[in-house]
Structures are given as structure tokens and as C-alpha cells.
Short mmCIF file of C-alpha atoms in Angstrom, two decimals:
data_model
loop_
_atom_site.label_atom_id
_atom_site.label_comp_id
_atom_site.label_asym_id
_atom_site.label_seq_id
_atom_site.Cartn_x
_atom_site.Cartn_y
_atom_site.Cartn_z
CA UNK A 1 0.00 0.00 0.00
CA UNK A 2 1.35 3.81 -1.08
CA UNK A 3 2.05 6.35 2.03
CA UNK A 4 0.10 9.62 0.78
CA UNK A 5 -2.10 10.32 -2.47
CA UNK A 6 -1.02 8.78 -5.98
CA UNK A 7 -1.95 10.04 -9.14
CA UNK A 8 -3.20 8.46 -12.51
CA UNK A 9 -2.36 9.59 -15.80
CA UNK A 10 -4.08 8.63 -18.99
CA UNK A 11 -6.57 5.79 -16.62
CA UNK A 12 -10.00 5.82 -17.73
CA UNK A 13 -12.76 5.64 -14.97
CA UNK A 14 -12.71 1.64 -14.99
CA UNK A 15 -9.55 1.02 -15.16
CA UNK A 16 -9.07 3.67 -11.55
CA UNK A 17 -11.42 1.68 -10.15
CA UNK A 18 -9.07 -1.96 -10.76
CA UNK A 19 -6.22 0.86 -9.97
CA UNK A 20 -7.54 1.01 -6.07
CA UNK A 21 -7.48 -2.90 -6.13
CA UNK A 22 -4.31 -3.27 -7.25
CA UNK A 23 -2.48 -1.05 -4.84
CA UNK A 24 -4.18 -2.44 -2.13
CA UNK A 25 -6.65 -0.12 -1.41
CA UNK A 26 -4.59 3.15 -2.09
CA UNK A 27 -5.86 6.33 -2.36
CA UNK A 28 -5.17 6.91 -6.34
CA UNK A 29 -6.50 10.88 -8.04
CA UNK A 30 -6.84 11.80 -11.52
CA UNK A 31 -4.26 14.10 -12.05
CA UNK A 32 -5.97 17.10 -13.82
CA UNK A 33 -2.73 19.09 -13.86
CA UNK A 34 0.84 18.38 -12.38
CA UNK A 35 0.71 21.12 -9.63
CA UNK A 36 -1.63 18.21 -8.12
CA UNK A 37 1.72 16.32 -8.14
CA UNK A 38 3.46 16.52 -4.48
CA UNK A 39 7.27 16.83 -4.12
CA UNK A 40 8.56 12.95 -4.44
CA UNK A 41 4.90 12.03 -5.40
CA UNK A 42 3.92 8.93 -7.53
CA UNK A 43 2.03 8.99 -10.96
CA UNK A 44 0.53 6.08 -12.41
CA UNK A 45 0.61 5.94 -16.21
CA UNK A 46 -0.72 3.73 -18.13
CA UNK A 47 1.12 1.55 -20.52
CA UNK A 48 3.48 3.56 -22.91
CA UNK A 49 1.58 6.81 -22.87
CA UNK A 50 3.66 10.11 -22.82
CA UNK A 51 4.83 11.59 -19.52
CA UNK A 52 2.29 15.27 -19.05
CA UNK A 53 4.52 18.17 -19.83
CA UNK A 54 6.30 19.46 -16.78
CA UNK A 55 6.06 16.76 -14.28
CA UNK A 56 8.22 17.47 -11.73
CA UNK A 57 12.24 15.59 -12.07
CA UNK A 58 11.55 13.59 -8.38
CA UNK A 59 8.25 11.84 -9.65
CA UNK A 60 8.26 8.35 -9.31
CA UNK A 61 6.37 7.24 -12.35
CA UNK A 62 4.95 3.72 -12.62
CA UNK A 63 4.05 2.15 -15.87
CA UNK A 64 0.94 -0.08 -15.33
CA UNK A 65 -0.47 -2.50 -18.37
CA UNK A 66 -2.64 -5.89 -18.15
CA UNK A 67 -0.53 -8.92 -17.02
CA UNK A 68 0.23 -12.53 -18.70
CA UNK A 69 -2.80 -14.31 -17.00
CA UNK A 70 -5.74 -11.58 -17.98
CA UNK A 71 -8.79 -12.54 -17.97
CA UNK A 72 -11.41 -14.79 -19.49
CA UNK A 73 -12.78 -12.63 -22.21
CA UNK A 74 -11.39 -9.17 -23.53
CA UNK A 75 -10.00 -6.43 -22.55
CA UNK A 76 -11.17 -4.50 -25.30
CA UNK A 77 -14.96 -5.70 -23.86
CA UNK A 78 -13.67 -4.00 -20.32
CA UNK A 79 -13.63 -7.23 -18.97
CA UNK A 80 -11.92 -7.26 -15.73
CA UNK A 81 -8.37 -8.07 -15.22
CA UNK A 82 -6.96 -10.54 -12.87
CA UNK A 83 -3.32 -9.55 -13.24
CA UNK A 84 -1.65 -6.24 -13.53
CA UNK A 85 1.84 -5.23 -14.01
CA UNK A 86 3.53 -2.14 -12.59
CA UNK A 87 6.76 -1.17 -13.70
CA UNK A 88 9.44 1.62 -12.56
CA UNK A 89 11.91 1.26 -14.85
CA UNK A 90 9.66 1.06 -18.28
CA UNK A 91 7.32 -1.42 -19.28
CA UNK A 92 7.66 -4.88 -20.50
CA UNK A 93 7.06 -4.53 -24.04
CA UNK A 94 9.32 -1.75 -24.97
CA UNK A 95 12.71 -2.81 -26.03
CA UNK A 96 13.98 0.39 -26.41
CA UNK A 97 15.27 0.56 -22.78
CA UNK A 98 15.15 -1.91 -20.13
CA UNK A 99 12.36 -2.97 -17.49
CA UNK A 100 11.51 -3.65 -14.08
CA UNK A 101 11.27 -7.51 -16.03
CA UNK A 102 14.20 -7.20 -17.97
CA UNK A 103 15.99 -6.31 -15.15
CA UNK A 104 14.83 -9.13 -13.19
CA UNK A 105 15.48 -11.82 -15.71
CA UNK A 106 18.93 -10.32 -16.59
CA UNK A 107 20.04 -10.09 -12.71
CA UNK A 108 17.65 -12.03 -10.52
CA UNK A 109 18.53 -14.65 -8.20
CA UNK A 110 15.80 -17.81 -8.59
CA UNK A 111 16.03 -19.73 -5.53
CA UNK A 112 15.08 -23.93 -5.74
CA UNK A 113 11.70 -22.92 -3.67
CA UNK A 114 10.72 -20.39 -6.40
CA UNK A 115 11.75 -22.98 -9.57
CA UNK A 116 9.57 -25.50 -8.38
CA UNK A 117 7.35 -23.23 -7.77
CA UNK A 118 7.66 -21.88 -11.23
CA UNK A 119 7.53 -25.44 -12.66
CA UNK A 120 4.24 -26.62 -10.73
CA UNK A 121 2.68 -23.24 -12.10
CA UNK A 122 3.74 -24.26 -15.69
CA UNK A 123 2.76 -27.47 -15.98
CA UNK A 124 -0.91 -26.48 -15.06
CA UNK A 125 -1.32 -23.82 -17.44
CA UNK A 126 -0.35 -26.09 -20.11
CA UNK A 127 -2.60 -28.76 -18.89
CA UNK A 128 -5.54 -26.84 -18.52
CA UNK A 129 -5.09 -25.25 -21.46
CA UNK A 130 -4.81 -21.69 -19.83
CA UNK A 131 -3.90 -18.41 -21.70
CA UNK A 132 -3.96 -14.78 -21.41
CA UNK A 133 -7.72 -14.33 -22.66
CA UNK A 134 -8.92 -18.12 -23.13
CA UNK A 135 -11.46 -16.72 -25.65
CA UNK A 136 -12.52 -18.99 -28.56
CA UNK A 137 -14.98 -21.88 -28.71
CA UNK A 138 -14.34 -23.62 -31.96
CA UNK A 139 -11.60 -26.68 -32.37
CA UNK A 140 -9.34 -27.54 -34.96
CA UNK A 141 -7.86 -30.38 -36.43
CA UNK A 142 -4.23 -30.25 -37.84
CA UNK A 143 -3.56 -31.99 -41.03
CA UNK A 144 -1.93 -35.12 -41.00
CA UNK A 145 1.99 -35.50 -40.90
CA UNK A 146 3.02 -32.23 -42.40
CA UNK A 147 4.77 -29.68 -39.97
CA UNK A 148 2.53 -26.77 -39.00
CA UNK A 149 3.42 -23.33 -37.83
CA UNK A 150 1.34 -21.07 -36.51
CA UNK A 151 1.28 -16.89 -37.04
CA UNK A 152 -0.81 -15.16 -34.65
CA UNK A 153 -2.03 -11.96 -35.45
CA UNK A 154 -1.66 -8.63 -33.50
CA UNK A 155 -3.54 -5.70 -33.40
CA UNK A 156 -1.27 -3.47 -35.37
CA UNK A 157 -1.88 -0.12 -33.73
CA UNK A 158 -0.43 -2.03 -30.51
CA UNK A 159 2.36 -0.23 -29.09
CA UNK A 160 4.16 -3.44 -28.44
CA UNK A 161 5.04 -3.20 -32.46
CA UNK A 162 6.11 0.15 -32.62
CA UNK A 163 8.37 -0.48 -29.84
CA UNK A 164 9.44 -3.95 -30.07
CA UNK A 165 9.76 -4.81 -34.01
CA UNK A 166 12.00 -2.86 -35.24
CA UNK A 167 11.90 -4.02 -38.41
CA UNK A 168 8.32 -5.81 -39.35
CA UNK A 169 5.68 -4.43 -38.15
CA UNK A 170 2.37 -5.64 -39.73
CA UNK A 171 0.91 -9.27 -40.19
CA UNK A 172 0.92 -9.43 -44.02
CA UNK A 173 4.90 -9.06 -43.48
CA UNK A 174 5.28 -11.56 -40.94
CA UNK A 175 3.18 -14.19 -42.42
CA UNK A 176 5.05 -13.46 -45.87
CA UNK A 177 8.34 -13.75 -44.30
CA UNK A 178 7.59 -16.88 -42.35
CA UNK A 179 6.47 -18.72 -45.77
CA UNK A 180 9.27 -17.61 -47.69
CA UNK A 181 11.56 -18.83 -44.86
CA UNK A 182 9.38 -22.33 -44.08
CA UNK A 183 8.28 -22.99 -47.94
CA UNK A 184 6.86 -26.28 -47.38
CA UNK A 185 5.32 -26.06 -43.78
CA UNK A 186 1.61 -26.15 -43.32
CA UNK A 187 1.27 -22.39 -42.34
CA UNK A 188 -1.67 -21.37 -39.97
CA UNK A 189 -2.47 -17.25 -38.99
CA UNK A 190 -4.71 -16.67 -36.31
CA UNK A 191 -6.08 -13.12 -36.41
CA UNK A 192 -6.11 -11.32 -33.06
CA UNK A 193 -9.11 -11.83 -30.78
CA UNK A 194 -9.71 -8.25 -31.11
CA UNK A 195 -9.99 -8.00 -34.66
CA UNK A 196 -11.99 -11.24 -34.78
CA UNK A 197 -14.88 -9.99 -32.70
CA UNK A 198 -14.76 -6.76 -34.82
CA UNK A 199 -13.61 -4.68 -31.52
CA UNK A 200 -10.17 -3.27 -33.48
CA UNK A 201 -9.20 -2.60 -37.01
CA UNK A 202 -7.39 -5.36 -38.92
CA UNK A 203 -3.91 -3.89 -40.54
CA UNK A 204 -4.70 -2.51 -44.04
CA UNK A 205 -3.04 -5.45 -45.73
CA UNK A 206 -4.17 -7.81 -43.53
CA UNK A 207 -6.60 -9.41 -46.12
CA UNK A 208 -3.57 -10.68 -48.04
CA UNK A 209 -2.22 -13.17 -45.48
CA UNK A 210 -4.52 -15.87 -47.06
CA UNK A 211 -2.39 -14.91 -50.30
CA UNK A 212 0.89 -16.49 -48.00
CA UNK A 213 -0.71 -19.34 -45.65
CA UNK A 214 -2.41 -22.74 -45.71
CA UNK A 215 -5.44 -21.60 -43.22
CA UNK A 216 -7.04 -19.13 -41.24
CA UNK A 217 -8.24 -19.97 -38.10
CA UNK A 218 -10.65 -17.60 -36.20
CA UNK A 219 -12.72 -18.64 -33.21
CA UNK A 220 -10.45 -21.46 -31.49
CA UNK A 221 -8.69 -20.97 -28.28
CA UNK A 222 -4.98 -20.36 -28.46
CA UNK A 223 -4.53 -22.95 -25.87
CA UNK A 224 -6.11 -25.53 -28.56
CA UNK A 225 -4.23 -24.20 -31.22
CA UNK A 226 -0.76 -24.25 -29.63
CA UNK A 227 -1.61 -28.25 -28.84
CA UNK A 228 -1.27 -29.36 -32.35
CA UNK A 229 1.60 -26.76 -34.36
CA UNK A 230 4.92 -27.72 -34.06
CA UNK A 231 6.43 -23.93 -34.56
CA UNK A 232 5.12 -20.40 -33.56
CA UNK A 233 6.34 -17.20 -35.61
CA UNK A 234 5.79 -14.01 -33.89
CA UNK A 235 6.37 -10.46 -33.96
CA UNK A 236 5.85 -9.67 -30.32
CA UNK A 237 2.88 -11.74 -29.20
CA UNK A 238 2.08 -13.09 -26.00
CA UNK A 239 1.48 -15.84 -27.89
CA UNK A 240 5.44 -17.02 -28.14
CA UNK A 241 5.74 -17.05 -24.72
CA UNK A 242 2.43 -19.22 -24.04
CA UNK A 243 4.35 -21.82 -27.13
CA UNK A 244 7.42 -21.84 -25.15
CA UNK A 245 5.93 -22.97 -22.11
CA UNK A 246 4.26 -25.85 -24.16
CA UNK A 247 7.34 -26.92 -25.07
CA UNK A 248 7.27 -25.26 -29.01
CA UNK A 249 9.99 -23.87 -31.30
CA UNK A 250 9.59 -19.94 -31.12
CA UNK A 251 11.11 -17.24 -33.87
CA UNK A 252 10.91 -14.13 -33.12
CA UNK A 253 10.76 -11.23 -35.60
CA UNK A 254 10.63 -8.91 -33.25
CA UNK A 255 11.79 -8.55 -29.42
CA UNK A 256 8.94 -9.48 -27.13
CA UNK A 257 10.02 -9.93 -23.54
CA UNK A 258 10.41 -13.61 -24.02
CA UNK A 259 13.43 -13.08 -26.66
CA UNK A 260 16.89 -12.87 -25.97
CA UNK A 261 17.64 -15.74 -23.26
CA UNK A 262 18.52 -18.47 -25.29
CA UNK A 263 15.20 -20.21 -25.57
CA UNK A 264 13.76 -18.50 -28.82
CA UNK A 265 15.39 -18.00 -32.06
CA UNK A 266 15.84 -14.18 -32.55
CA UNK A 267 16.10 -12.43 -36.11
CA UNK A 268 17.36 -9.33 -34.18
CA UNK A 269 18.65 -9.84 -30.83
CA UNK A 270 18.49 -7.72 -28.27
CA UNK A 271 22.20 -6.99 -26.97
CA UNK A 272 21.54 -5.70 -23.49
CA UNK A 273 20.07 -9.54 -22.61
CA UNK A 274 22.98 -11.72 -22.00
CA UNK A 275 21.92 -14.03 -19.45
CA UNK A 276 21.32 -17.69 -20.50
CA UNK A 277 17.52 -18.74 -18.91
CA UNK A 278 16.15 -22.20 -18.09
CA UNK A 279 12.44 -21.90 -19.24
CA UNK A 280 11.32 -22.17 -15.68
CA UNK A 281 13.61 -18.86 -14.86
CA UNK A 282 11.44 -17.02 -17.28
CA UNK A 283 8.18 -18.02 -16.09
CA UNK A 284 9.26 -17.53 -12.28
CA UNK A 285 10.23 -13.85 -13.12
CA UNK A 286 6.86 -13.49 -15.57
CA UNK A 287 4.55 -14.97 -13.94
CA UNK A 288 5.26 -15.08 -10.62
CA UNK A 289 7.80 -11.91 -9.21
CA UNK A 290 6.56 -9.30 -11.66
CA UNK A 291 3.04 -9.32 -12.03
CA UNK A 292 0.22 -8.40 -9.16
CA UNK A 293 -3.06 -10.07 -8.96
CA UNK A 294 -5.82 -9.47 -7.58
CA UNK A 295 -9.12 -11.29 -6.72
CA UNK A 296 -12.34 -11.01 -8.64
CA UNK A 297 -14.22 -11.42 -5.34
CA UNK A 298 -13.34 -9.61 -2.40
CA UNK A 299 -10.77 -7.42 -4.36
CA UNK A 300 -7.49 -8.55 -2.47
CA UNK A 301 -4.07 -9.33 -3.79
CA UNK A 302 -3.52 -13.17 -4.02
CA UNK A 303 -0.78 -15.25 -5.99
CA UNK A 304 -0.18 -16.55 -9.22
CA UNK A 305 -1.53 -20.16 -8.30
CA UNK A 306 -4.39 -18.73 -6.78
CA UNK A 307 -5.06 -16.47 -9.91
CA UNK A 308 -5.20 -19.93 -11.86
CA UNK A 309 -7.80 -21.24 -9.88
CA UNK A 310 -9.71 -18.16 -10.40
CA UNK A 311 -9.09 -18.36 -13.79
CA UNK A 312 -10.16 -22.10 -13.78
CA UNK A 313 -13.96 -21.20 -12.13
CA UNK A 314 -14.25 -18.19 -14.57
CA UNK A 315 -13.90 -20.31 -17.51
CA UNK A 316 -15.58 -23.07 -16.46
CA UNK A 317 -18.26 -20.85 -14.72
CA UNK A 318 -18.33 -18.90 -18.25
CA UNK A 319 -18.02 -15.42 -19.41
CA UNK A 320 -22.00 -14.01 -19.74
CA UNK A 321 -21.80 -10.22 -20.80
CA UNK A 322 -24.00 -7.54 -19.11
CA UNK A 323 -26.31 -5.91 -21.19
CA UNK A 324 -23.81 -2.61 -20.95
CA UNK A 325 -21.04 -5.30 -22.49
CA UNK A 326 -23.12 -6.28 -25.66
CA UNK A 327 -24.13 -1.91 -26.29
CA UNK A 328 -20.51 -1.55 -25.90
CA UNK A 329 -19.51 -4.27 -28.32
CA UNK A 330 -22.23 -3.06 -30.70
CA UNK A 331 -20.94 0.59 -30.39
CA UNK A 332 -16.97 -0.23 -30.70
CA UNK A 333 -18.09 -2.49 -33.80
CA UNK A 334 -20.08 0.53 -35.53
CA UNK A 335 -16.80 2.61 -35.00
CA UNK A 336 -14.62 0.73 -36.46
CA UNK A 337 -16.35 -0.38 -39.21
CA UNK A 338 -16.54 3.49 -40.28
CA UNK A 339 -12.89 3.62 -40.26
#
């Protein structure tokens, strides 16, 4: 819990509200202006929005964004998160400059307690089939001794692209690359859950991927998907870290959080990450010592394995929408198609 008043930046009403959660039951403002800002205060901004002009040089500034283990349903919907991250140093996806994560995974000491911790945590995800949104109802059948890779789709406005591919940034690209580079593999893009329920834009070339690949795949879990491929090809997707704890081959185009500690294959390294990770390293520091999360009843702070079990109920339980969720949907969809 913060001593004093904290500020927000750039936090819309709903997400204060899950602000107050996370913190344990801080007292968090909407900063209207930076004179709010006491000497040594804290801001919260959210993800990799721009500092307000003339915040004070003492701030401390915390980054927050939605954690590994979201939610069941989207974020986009305002469905609630589970798991938030708050970072002092940056935030996880920018590989400009290091992170309270990058830091962690470069220098941290992982005690025998915490890997088997780490392990245990692991081996149910992948057994219960557990991702960051575990959206999608369809299944899907992979065809029959041929290699398959899967390309999952981002939303390409996603600030994780502009500041974590430096070099391709769109899905046409990727899934063009990836063909070129795996000619004879049975190639599979998923489009982004977003962009599938028509709640963001699809990249303006996006159309073409079926130009490149074997198959589109739309409404089927990751966590189904990621069963039967063999390979995952990614920009910066969460999705090549959820493959790599399944045990998959992982390229990555771009420089997610995941890349860089000898268990991907990296077209363009990232040279501050030198340390050499077991997988279970990475998911200690991921899932377990850098994310918060809180409880969807009762609002306290509880642990990753806890989290999972919520996570469990909620899918099992279902995901019904209020009848504010469906306007919403309907709304966002009406806007977007205009674009």
C-alpha cells in the first residue's frame, strides 16, 4: 500500500477503479494538472503513454499495463483483469530501454523454492489449457503428418510493435516472411481476438495473409491451437511465450520480452540480454515476481496459483456479458467499421 495520495495519468474511470485494487486499497486521483503532483509524489501511467509536460524531475512514475494471465474474455470488452503489471523502470514490451522484467530476468537470483514453484505453475497452465484471454470456442484439427506453424495476429496499432519490431511491423509481413523462410510447412495465422470480434481494425493489408498461408483460423482458443503446431512465428505476441511454455519452437521477428535468453530464435537480438535462462527462470520472473493479482471477489491481492484457480472457475463458470457489455460491443463495432 502507497504512504500519501497517488496520481493516474491517462486511466480511464474503470480502469481507476481496478487501480484502487491493485495497490491495495490506495488512495489513487486523476491528475488534472501536475501542480496536483506533491514533491517525491507517484504517478501512475498507463502503458506507454507520454509523460504530461512538466512533471516534476523527483516523480516516481509507474508504468501499469494488463498482465500474462488476464482474464477470461477481452479487454477491449472492459472485462476485468486478474493480473496487472507495474513497472518503474519502463514497461515490459518496450525494447527500447530496459524494465523492471528485464531487469529481473537479466540479474535475478531464482532460488530452488521459487523454480519448483515456477515449474508446478507451468505445468498447469499447459494442462488446462490456460492463456492470457482463453477466448474462442471452436476446435481444430491439424492436417496429417506435415509440420505446422502457426502466425498469430496482432492488433497493429499495438504499441508493443512500434516499440518492439523494429523491423516488421504488420501481419501481411510476418506471415510473408515466415512462408518464404518455411516454404513447405503447413502455415496457420490466427487473427487477433480483437480483430476477430470486430472490436479493433485489422492492418490494411491484412486481407492478403490468405495470399501467404495454408489456413485461417478464427474462433479457437490459443490454448487448442498451440496443442497441435509444431512452430510459432511471432512479432511480439504473448502468444510465443504461451508456445514456449508448451514446449514449441519460437522465432521471433521482433523482441517481445520472451526473446533474448537463449530459448527462442531471434532475427534481431536484443544486446543488453545476456543471461542464458532455463524456461522455468522465465516463467518464475513473468509470472510469478513481476506481475500483481488481484481477486475477482473480495478485491485482495492473491498469488499466481491462486489467480489460476480463479481463472479455472471463470472459464468453467463462463463469461456471460451484461447488457452494458453487448451496447458496448455493438458501439466499438459501428466505430470501427466506419474507419
Amino acid at each position: 500500500m502507497l504512504s500519501g495520495c497517488a496520481f493516474a495519468h491517462d486511466f480511464s474511470l474503470n480502469k481507476r477503479r481496478h487501480l484502487r485494487v491493485f495497490t491495495a486499497g490506495s488512495r489513487v486521483r486523476r491528475l488534472r494538472h501536475v501542480g496536483q503532483l506533491p514533491q517525491r509524489g507517484t504517478l501512475f501511467v498507463w502503458g506507454s503513454a507520454p509523460l504530461p509536460e512538466g512533471l516534476r524531475p523527483d516523480a516516481e512514475v509507474i508504468r501499469v499495463e494488463d498482465g500474462f494471465l488476464r482474464s477470461v474474455g477481452l479487454g477491449a470488452e472492459l472485462v476485468r483483469p486478474i493480473s496487472w503489471v507495474m513497472d518503474r523502470t519502463g514497461i515490459y514490451y518496450d525494447a527500447t530501454r530496459p524494465s523492471d522484467l528485464e531487469r529481473l530476468l537479466q540479474g535475478g537470483d531464482f532460488a530452488p523454492q521459487l523454480l519448483a514453484r515456477a515449474a508446478a505453475l507451468r505445468a498447469r497452465l499447459v494442462a488446462l489449457g490456460i492463456t492470457k484471454y482463453s477466448v474462442g470456442q471452436g476446435g481444430w484439427t491439424p492436417p496429417p503428418h506435415t509440420r505446422v506453424a502457426l502466425v498469430p495476429g496482432q492488433v497493429e496499432s499495438d504499441a508493443s510493435l512500434r516499440m518492439g519490431a523494429p523491423a516488421l511491423r504488420t501481419n501481411f509481413e510476418l506471415v510473408r516472411a515466415v512462408r518464404e523462410a518455411n516454404p513447405y510447412a503447413h502455415l496457420v495465422y490466427k487473427p487477433h481476438p480483437d480483430v476477430t470480434a470486430g472490436l479493433r481494425l485489422p492492418g490494411p493489408e491484412e486481407h492478403r495473409v490468405q495470399e501467404w498461408c495454408d489456413e485461417v483460423v478464427g474462433d479457437v482458443d490459443m490454448g487448442v491451437l498451440l496443442q497441435h503446431v509444431h512452430e510459432v512465428h511471432v512479432l511480439t505476441s504473448l502468444a510465443g511465450f504461451e508456445a514456449l511454455l508448451r514446449g514449441r519452437r519460437v522465432v521471433c521477428y521482433g523482441q517481445p520480452f520472451y526473446a533474448g535468453w537463449s530459448l527462442t530464435e531471434d532475427v534481431l537480438p536484443v544486446a543488453r540480454r545476456t543471461r542464458r535462462l532455463s524456461l522455468d527462470e522465465l516463467v518464475a520472473g513473468a509470472l510469478i515476481l513481476y506481475p500483481r493479482y488481484a481477486s475477482r471477489s473480495g478485491g485482495r491481492l492473491i498469488s499466481a496459483e491462486q489467480a489460476l484457480d480463479e481463472l479455472l472457475r471463470w472459464r468453467l463458470a463462463g463469461a456471460p456479458r451484461r447488457p452494458w457489455q453487448y451496447l458496448r460491443r455493438a458501439a466499438v463495432r459501428l466505430v470501427v467499421g466506419r474507419k
